[in-house]
XYZ file of C-alpha atoms in Angstrom:
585
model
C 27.948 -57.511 108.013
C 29.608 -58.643 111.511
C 31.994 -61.288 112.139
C 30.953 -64.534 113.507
C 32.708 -66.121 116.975
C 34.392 -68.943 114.221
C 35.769 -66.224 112.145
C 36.799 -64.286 115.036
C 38.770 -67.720 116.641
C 40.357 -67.744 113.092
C 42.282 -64.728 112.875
C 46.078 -64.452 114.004
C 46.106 -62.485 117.220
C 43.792 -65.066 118.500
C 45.539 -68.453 117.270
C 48.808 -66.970 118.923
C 47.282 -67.748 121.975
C 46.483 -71.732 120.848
C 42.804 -71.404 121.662
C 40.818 -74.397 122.285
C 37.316 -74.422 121.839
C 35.616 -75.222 125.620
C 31.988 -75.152 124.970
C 28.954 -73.845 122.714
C 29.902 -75.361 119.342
C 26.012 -74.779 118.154
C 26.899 -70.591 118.585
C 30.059 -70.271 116.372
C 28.172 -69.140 113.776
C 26.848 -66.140 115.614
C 27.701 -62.070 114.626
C 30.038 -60.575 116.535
C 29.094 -56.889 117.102
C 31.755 -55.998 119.138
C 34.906 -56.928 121.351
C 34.780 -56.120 125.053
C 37.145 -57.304 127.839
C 36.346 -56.899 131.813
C 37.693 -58.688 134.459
C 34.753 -58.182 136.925
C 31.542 -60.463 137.649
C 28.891 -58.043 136.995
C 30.216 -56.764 133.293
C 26.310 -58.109 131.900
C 24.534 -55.082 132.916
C 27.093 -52.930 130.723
C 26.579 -54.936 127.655
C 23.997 -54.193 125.037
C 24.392 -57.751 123.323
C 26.519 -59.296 120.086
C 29.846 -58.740 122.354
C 32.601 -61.144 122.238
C 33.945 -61.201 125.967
C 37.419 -61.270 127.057
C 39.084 -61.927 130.436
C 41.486 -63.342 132.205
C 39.186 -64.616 135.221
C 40.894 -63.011 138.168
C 37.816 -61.395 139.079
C 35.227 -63.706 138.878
C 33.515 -65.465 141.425
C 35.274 -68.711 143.105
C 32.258 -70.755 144.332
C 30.629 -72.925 141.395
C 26.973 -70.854 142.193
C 28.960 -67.630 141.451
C 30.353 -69.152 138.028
C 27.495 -70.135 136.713
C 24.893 -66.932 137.674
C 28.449 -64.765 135.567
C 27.765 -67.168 132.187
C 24.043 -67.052 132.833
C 24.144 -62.724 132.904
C 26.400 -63.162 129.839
C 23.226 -65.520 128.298
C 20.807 -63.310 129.291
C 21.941 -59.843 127.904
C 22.708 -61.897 124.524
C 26.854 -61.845 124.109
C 28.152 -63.841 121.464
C 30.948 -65.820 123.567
C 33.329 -66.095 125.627
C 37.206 -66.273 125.828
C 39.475 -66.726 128.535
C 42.868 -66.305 128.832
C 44.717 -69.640 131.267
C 47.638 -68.313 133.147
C 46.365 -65.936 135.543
C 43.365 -67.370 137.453
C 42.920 -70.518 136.044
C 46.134 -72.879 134.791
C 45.283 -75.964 133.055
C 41.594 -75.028 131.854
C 38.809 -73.438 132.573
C 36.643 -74.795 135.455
C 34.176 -77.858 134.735
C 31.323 -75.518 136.063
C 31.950 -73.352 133.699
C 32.345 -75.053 130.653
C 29.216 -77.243 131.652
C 27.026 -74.007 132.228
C 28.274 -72.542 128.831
C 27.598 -75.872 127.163
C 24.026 -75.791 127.997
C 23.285 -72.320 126.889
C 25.230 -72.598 123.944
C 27.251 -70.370 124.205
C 30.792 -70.662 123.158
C 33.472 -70.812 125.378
C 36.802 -70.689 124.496
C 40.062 -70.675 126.026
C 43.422 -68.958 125.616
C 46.739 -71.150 126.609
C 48.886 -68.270 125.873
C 49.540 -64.964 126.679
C 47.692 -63.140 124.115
C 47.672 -59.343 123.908
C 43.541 -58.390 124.416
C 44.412 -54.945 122.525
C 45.589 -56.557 119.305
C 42.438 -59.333 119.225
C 39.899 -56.038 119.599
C 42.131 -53.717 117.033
C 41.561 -57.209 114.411
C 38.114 -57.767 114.894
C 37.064 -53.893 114.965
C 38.877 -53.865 111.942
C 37.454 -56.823 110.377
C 33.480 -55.290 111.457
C 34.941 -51.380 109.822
C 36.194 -53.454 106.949
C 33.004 -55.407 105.876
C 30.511 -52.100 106.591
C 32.704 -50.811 104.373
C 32.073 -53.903 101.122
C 28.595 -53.307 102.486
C 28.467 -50.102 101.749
C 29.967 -50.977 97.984
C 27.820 -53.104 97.358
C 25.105 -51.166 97.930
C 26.804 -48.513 96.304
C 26.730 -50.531 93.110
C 23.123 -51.739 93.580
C 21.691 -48.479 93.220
C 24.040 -47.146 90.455
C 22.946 -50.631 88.792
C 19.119 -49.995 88.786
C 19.922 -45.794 88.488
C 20.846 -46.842 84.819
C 18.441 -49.497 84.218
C 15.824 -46.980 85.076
C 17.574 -44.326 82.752
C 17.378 -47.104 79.919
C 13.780 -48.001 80.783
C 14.766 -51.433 80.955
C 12.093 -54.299 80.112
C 11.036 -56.412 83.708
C 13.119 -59.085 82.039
C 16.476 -57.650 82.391
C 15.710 -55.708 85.757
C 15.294 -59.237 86.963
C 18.414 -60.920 85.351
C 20.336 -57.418 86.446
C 18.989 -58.361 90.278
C 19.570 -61.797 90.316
C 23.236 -61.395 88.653
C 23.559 -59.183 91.745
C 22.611 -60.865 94.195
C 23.538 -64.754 92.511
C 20.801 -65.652 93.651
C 17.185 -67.275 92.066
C 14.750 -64.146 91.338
C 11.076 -64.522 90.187
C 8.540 -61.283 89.204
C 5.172 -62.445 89.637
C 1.638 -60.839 89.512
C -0.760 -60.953 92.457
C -2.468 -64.106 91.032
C 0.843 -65.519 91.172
C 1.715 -66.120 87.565
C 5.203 -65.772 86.793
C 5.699 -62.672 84.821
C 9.396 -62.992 84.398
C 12.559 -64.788 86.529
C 16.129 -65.633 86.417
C 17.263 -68.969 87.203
C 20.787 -67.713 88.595
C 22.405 -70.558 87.007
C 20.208 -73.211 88.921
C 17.002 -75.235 86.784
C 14.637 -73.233 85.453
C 12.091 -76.381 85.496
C 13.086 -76.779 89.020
C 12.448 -73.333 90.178
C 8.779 -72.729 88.186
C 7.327 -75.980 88.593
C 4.455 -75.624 90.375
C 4.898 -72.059 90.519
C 1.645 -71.132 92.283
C 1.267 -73.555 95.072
C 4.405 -73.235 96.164
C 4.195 -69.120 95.717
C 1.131 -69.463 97.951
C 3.235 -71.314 101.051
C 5.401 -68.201 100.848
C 4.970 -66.531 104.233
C 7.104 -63.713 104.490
C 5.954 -61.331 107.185
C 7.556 -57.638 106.628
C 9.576 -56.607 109.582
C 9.991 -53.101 111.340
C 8.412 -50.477 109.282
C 9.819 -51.956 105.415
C 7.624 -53.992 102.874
C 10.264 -56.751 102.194
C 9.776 -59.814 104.288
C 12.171 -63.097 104.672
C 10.518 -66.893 105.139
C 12.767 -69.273 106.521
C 10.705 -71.724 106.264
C 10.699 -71.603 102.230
C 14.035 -69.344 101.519
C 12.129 -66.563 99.903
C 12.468 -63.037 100.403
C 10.077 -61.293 99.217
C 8.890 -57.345 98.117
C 5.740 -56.090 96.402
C 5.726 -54.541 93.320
C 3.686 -51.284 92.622
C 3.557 -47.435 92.790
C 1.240 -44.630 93.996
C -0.647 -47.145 96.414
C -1.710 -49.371 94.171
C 0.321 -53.040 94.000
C 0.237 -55.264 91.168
C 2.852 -57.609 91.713
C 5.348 -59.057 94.077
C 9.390 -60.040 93.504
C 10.648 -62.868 95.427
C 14.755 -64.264 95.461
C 15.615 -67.184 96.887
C 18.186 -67.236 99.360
C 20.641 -68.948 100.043
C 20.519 -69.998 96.291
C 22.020 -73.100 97.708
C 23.271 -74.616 100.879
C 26.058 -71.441 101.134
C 25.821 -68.371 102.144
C 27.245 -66.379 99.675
C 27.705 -62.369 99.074
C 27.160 -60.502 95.945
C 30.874 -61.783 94.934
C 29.965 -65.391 95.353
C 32.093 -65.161 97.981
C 31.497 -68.479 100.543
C 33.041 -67.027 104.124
C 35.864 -69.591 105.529
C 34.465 -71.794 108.011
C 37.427 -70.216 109.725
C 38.243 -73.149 112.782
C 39.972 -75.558 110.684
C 42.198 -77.512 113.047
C 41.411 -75.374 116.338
C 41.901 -77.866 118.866
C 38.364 -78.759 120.642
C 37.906 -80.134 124.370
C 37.291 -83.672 124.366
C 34.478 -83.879 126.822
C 32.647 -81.238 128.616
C 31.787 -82.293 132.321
C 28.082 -82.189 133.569
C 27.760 -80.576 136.708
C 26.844 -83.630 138.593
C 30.692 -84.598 137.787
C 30.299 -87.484 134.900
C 32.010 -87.061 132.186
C 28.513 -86.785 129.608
C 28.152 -83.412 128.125
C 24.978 -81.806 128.283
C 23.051 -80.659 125.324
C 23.125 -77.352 124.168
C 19.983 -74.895 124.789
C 19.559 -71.246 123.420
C 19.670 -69.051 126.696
C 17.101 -66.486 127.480
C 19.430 -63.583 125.617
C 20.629 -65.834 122.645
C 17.415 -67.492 121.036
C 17.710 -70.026 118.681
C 17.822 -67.566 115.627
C 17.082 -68.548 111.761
C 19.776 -66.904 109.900
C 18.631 -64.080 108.161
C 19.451 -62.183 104.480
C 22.102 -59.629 104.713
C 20.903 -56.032 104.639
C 22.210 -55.590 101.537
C 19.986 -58.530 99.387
C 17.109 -56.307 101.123
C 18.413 -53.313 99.695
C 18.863 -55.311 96.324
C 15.264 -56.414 95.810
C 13.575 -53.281 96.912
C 15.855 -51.360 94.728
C 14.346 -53.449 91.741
C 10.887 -53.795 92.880
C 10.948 -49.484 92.240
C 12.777 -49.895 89.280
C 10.208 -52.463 87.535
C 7.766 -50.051 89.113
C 9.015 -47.013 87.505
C 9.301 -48.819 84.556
C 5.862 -49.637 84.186
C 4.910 -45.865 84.385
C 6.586 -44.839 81.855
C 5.360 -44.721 78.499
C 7.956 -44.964 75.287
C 6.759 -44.160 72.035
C 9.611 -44.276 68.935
C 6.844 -42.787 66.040
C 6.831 -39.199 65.498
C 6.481 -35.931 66.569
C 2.920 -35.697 66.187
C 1.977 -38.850 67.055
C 4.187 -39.178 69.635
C 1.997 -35.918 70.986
C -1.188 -37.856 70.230
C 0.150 -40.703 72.297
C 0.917 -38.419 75.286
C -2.321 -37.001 74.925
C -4.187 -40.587 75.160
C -2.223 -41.670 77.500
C -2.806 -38.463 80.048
C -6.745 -39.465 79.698
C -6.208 -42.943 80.437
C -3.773 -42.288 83.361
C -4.703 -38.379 85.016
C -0.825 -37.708 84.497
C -2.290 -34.138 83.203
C -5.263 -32.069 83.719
C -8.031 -32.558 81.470
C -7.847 -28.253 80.584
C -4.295 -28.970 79.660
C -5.398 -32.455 77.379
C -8.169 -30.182 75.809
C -5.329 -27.216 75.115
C -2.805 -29.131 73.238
C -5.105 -30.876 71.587
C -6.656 -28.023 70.394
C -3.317 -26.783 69.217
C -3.006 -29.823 67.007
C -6.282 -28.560 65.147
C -8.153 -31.248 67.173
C -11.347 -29.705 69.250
C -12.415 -31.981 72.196
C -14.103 -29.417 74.035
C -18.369 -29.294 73.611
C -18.406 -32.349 71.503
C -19.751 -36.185 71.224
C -16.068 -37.718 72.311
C -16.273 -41.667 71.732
C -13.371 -43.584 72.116
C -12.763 -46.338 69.893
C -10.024 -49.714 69.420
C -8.687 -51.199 66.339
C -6.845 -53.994 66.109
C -5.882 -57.199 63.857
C -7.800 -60.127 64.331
C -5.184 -62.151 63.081
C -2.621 -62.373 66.449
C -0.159 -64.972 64.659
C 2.654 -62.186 64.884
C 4.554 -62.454 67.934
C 4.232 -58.926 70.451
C 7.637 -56.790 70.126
C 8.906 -58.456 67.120
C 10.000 -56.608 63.889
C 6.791 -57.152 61.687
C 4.514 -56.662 64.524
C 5.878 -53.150 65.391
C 5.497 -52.751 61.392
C 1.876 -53.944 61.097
C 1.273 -51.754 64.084
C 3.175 -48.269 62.513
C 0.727 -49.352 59.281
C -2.590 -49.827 61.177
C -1.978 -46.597 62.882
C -1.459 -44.456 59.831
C -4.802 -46.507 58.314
C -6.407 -45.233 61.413
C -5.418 -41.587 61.116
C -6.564 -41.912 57.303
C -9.796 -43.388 57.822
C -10.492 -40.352 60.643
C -9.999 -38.441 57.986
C -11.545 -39.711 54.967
C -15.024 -40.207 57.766
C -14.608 -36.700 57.696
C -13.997 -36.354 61.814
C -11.395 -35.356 63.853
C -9.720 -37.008 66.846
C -6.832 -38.328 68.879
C -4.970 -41.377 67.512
C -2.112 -43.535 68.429
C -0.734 -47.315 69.207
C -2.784 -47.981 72.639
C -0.832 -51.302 73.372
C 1.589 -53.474 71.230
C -1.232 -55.206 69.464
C -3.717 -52.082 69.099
C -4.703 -48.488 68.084
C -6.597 -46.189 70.109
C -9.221 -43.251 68.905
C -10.945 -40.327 70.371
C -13.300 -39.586 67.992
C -14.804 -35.798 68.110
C -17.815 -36.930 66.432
C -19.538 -34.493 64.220
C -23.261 -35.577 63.332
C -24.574 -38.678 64.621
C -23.198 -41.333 67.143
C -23.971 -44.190 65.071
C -23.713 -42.958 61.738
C -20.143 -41.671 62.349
C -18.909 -44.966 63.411
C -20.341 -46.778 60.499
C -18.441 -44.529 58.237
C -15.235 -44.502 60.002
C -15.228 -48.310 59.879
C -16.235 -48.523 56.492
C -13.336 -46.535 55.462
C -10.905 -48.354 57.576
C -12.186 -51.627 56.366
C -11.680 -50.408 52.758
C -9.581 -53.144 50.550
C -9.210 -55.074 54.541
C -12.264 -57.713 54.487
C -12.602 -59.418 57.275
C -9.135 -58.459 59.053
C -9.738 -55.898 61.807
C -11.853 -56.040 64.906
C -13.141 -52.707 65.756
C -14.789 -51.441 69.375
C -15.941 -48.312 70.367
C -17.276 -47.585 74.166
C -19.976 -45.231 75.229
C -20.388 -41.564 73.712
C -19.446 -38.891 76.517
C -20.342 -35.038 76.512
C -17.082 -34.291 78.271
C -13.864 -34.702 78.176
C -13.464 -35.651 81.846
C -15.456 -39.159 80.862
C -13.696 -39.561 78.243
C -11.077 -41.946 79.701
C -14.039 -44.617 80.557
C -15.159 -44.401 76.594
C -11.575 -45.786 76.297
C -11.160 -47.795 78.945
C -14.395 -49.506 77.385
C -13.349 -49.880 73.891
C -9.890 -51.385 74.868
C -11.995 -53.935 76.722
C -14.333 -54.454 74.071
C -11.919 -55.013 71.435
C -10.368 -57.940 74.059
C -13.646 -59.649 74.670
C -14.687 -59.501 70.795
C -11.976 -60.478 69.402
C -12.414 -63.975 68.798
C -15.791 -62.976 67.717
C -15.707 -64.214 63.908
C -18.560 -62.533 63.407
C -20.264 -59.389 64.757
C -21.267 -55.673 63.776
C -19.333 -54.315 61.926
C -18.317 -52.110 65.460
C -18.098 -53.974 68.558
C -19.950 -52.407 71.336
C -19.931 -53.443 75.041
C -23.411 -55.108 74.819
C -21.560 -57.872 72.877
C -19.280 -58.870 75.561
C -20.422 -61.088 78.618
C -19.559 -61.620 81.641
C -16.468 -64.122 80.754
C -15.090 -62.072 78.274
C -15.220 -59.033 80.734
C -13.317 -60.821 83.182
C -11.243 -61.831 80.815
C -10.417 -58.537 79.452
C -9.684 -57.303 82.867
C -7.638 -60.170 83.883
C -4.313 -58.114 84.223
C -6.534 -55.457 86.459
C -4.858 -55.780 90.277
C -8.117 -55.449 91.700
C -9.579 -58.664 89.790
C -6.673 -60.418 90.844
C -7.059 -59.359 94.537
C -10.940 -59.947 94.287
C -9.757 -63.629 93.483
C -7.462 -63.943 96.606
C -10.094 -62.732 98.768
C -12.947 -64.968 97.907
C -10.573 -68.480 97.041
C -7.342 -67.574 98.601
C -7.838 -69.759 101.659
C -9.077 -72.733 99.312
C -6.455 -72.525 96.934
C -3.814 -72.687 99.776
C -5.526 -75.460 101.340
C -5.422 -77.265 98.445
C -1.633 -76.493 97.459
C -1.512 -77.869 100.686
C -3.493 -81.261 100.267
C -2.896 -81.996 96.283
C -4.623 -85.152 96.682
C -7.700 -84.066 98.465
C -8.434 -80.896 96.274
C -11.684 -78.819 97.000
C -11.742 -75.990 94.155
C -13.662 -78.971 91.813
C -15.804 -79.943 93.888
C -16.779 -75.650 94.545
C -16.781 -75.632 90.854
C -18.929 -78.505 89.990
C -21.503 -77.205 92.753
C -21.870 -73.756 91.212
C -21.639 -74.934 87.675
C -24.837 -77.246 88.411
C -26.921 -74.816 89.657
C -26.459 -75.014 93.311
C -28.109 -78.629 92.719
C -26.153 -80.642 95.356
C -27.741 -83.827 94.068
C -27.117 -83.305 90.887
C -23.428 -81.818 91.124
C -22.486 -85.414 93.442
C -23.779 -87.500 90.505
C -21.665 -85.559 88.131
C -18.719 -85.750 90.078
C -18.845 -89.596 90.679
C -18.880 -89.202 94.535
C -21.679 -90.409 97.029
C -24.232 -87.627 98.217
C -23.017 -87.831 101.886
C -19.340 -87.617 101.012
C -20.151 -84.594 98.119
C -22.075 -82.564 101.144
C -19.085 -83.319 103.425
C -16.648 -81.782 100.787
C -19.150 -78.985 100.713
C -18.871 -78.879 104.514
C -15.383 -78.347 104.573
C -15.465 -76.162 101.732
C -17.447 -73.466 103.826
C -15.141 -73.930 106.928
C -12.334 -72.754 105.017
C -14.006 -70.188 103.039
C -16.198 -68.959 106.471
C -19.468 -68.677 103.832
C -22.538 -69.540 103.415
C -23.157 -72.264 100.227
C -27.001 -72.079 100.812
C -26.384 -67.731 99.978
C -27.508 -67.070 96.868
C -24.834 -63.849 97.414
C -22.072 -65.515 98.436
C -22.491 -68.322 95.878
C -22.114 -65.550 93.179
C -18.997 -63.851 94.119
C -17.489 -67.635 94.337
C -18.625 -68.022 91.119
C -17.824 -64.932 89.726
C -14.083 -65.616 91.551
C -13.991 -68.805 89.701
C -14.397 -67.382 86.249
C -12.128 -64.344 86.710
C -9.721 -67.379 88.166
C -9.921 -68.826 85.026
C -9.809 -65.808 82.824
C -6.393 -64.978 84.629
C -4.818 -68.757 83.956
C -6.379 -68.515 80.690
């Protein structure tokens, strides 16, 4: 948002006065946060920092210890630089001392060799800060009228992140916490460039959060980076690269003016033992050597979209009809608390649909055939059709209940069974499979006496139906006895707490070996557990020597701080390593 010292030398009421850059080349590039002129020696203990100094000289001190405590204050309480004005103190240049002390804290140094009017260099630069608050606060402006509509719109993660990184013209990538890219935008760069390897480079990602926010910057990696998530619970993070390339550009694509051009440069800057060898540059106690940083507004940008995509993952859009739509909203309020369970029980009552003091099972359908891609045409059309075969079987079973389109693939049932558990399910499916051999999986989780369980009876089924469904064979209704442990895992492979189980338990192995690609640990973990804890065995299988299989094992539980020879801690690695899978699978 500030002006640096170079664009600052740049403008016109300062090249009227032919400056010539003294010292501190390696701090042009730093903000200027104000302009302050003062003609006495002890001005640092009035500055705050980020001040470009101007004076004439005719108060500072004339003994070479003097000069060179004034530029070290200046260092200290962090000023941007320096400009003098010849004529009045000093004729020809500024003295060696000077330019030798500035030189070594980098700080620039620059001097006037004309008269130069201070007032009209501090009305252009004040003008210049005013001005670009001003395109900062349009742009940020626009930001949030951008992702006001795409939140109206309900926009799909896709465009929220082509909308952000149009923004900001920079690289953007969504990605779930087991770092799988869920959706990106190139920003004009390689798309093959910016995904390969997505997850070990994800995992070298550092980006600490500063202050009190939740968006972080590595400078180490370009990324800046914001989680994704809402009401406490996180289940992603959005990361844009910046710079996008070796520029620093705004949301224009402006590049800023290196501004100098042709500004005339001392040839040689003295050391103070008098040869003419300059001496290098240091950061000072008050100007660090700082990594440049995003602009507040690229912030702004990617938290702005991180609540969109948030937002838009709450809400639920359902084009069918009235009544449906009402069965939807009824479904979904048991799967997600977003009403009270007396309220659920109410309108569903009003529908003709008692849920109160009955057997409540909830059940899935869906195709076992998945060739149809999600979203397209004749999948929303197979969908609308297995819905309305759903609601008709319900009937023709002679039971009541809530239906609707659970997902894009599948059809959700509360079934207020009348009669028997197990008899009421058999006829439901019969009916349903009517005239459709062979073509639908169906799943139904636990009974439940009340309505308050009756989102885990749903939760269940959903979970079933994933884990059975490349079952070719089966009861005719899936129950959760049928699934194992793999297809569980696999089922809840988009559940954030899975995901986060993984990073806790191989987090530190899988960023040691992103790391070391070439000496890889997670196979020689995997081979251990997979043969039974049998470290003999497990060496022989993986073609490596006992002592060098145990050292690998060694390591292994140095990076992982466990215990290989705990039955315990064995499990939960193993259990990690097949959710692992589930989620890349």
């Amino acid at each position: 948002m500030f002006p640096t010292v170079r664009e600052v030398i740049a403008l016109d009421p300062v090249r009227v006065g032919a400056p010539r850059l003294v010292a501190g080349e390696s701090g042009l590039d730093r903000p200027v946060r104000w302009v302050h002129s003062a003609e006495v020696p002890d001005i640092a203990t009035l500055l705050r920092g980020g001040e470009l100094v101007l004076t004439t000289g005719i108060g500072l001190p004339s003994d070479d210890a003097g000069v060179r405590a004034f530029i070290s204050d200046l260092a200290e309480v962090g000023v941007a630089g320096l400009i003098v004005e010849l004529g009045r103190r000093y004729t020809a240049s500024v003295p060696r001392v000077m330019a030798a002390a500035a030189q070594k804290l980098g700080m620039p140094l620059v001097e006037l060799r004309r008269p130069t009017p201070f007032v009209q260099i501090t009305e252009a630069v004040h003008a210049l800060i005013v001005d670009a608050q001003l395109a900062e606060l349009r742009a940020t402006e626009q930001i949030h009228q951008r992702f006001t509509e795409l939140s109206v719109e309900g926009a799909e993660p896709a465009e929220v992140v082509h909308q952000a990184a149009q923004l900001a013209g920079c690289p953007v990538v969504l990605e779930n916490l087991a770092r799988q890219v869920l959706a990106y935008d190139a920003a004009g760069d390689r798309a093959e460039m910016l995904l390969d390897g997505w997850e070990q480079h994800s995992r070298r990602v550092k980006a600490t959060p500063s202050g009190s926010g939740r968006t972080g910057y590595d400078p180490d990696t370009g990324w800046l980076v914001t989680p994704v998530g809402a009401r406490g619970q996180d289940w992603g993070r959005l990361l844009l690269r910046w710079p996008a390339s070796g520029a620093m550009q705004d949301l224009t694509g402006h590049t800023p003016d290196p501004g100098l051009g042709a500004l005339p440069r001392f040839p040689a800057v003295v050391a103070p033992d008098g040869t003419g060898a300059p001496e290098a540059a240091e950061p000072g106690p008050g100007q660090p050597d700082r990594a440049v940083t995003p602009p507040t507004r690229l912030t702004i940008l990617l938290e702005r979209a991180a609540s969109t995509l948030a937002l838009g993952r709450l809400i639920r859009r359902d084009a069918e009809g009235l009544a449906r739509q009402l069965h939807g909203t009824l479904l979904s309020a048991l799967l997600d608390h977003s009403l009270p369970v007396s309220e659920v029980a109410l309108r569903a009552a009003a529908l003709g649909i008692q849920l109160e003091r009955r057997r409540l099972v909830g059940v899935v359908v869906r195709h076992r055939d998945e060739s149809l891609t999600a979203g397209t045409e004749a999948a929303q059309a197979a969908l609308r059709d297995l819905a309305d075969a759903v609601s008709q079987a319900v009937r023709e079973a002679k039971q009541i209940g809530l239906t609707s389109a659970v997902d894009d693939r599948a059809v959700g049932a509360l079934l207020a069974v009348r009669g028997e558990e197990e008899p009421a399910l058999e006829s439901f499916a019969a009916a349903l499979r009517r005239g459709r051999p062979d073509t639908l999986l169906i799943a139904a989780g636990s009974g439940v006496d009340s309505l308050r369980e009756a989102r885990r009876s749903l939760v269940e089924a959903r979970q079933v139906a994933q884990a059975a469904r490349h079952d070719p064979s089966g009861p005719a209704v899936h129950r959760l006895p049928n699934v194992g442990l793999p297809g569980l895992l696999h089922l809840l492979r988009d559940e954030p707490r899975l995901q986060t189980f993984v990073e806790r338990q191989l987090g530190a192995l899988l960023t040691y070996d992103a790391e070391h690609p070439k000496d890889a640990l997670l196979p020689t973990l995997r081979m251990f557990l997979e043969h039974g804890r049998n470290k003999s065995i497990a060496a022989g299988a993986a073609h490596l020597s006992r002592p060098a299989f145990y050292e690998r094992l060694a390591r292994i539980e140095r990076i992982l701080g466990v215990d290989l020879d705990s039955v315990q801690a064995c499990l939960s690695l193993h259990v990690a390593l097949l959710a692992r899978d589930a989620l890349r699978g």
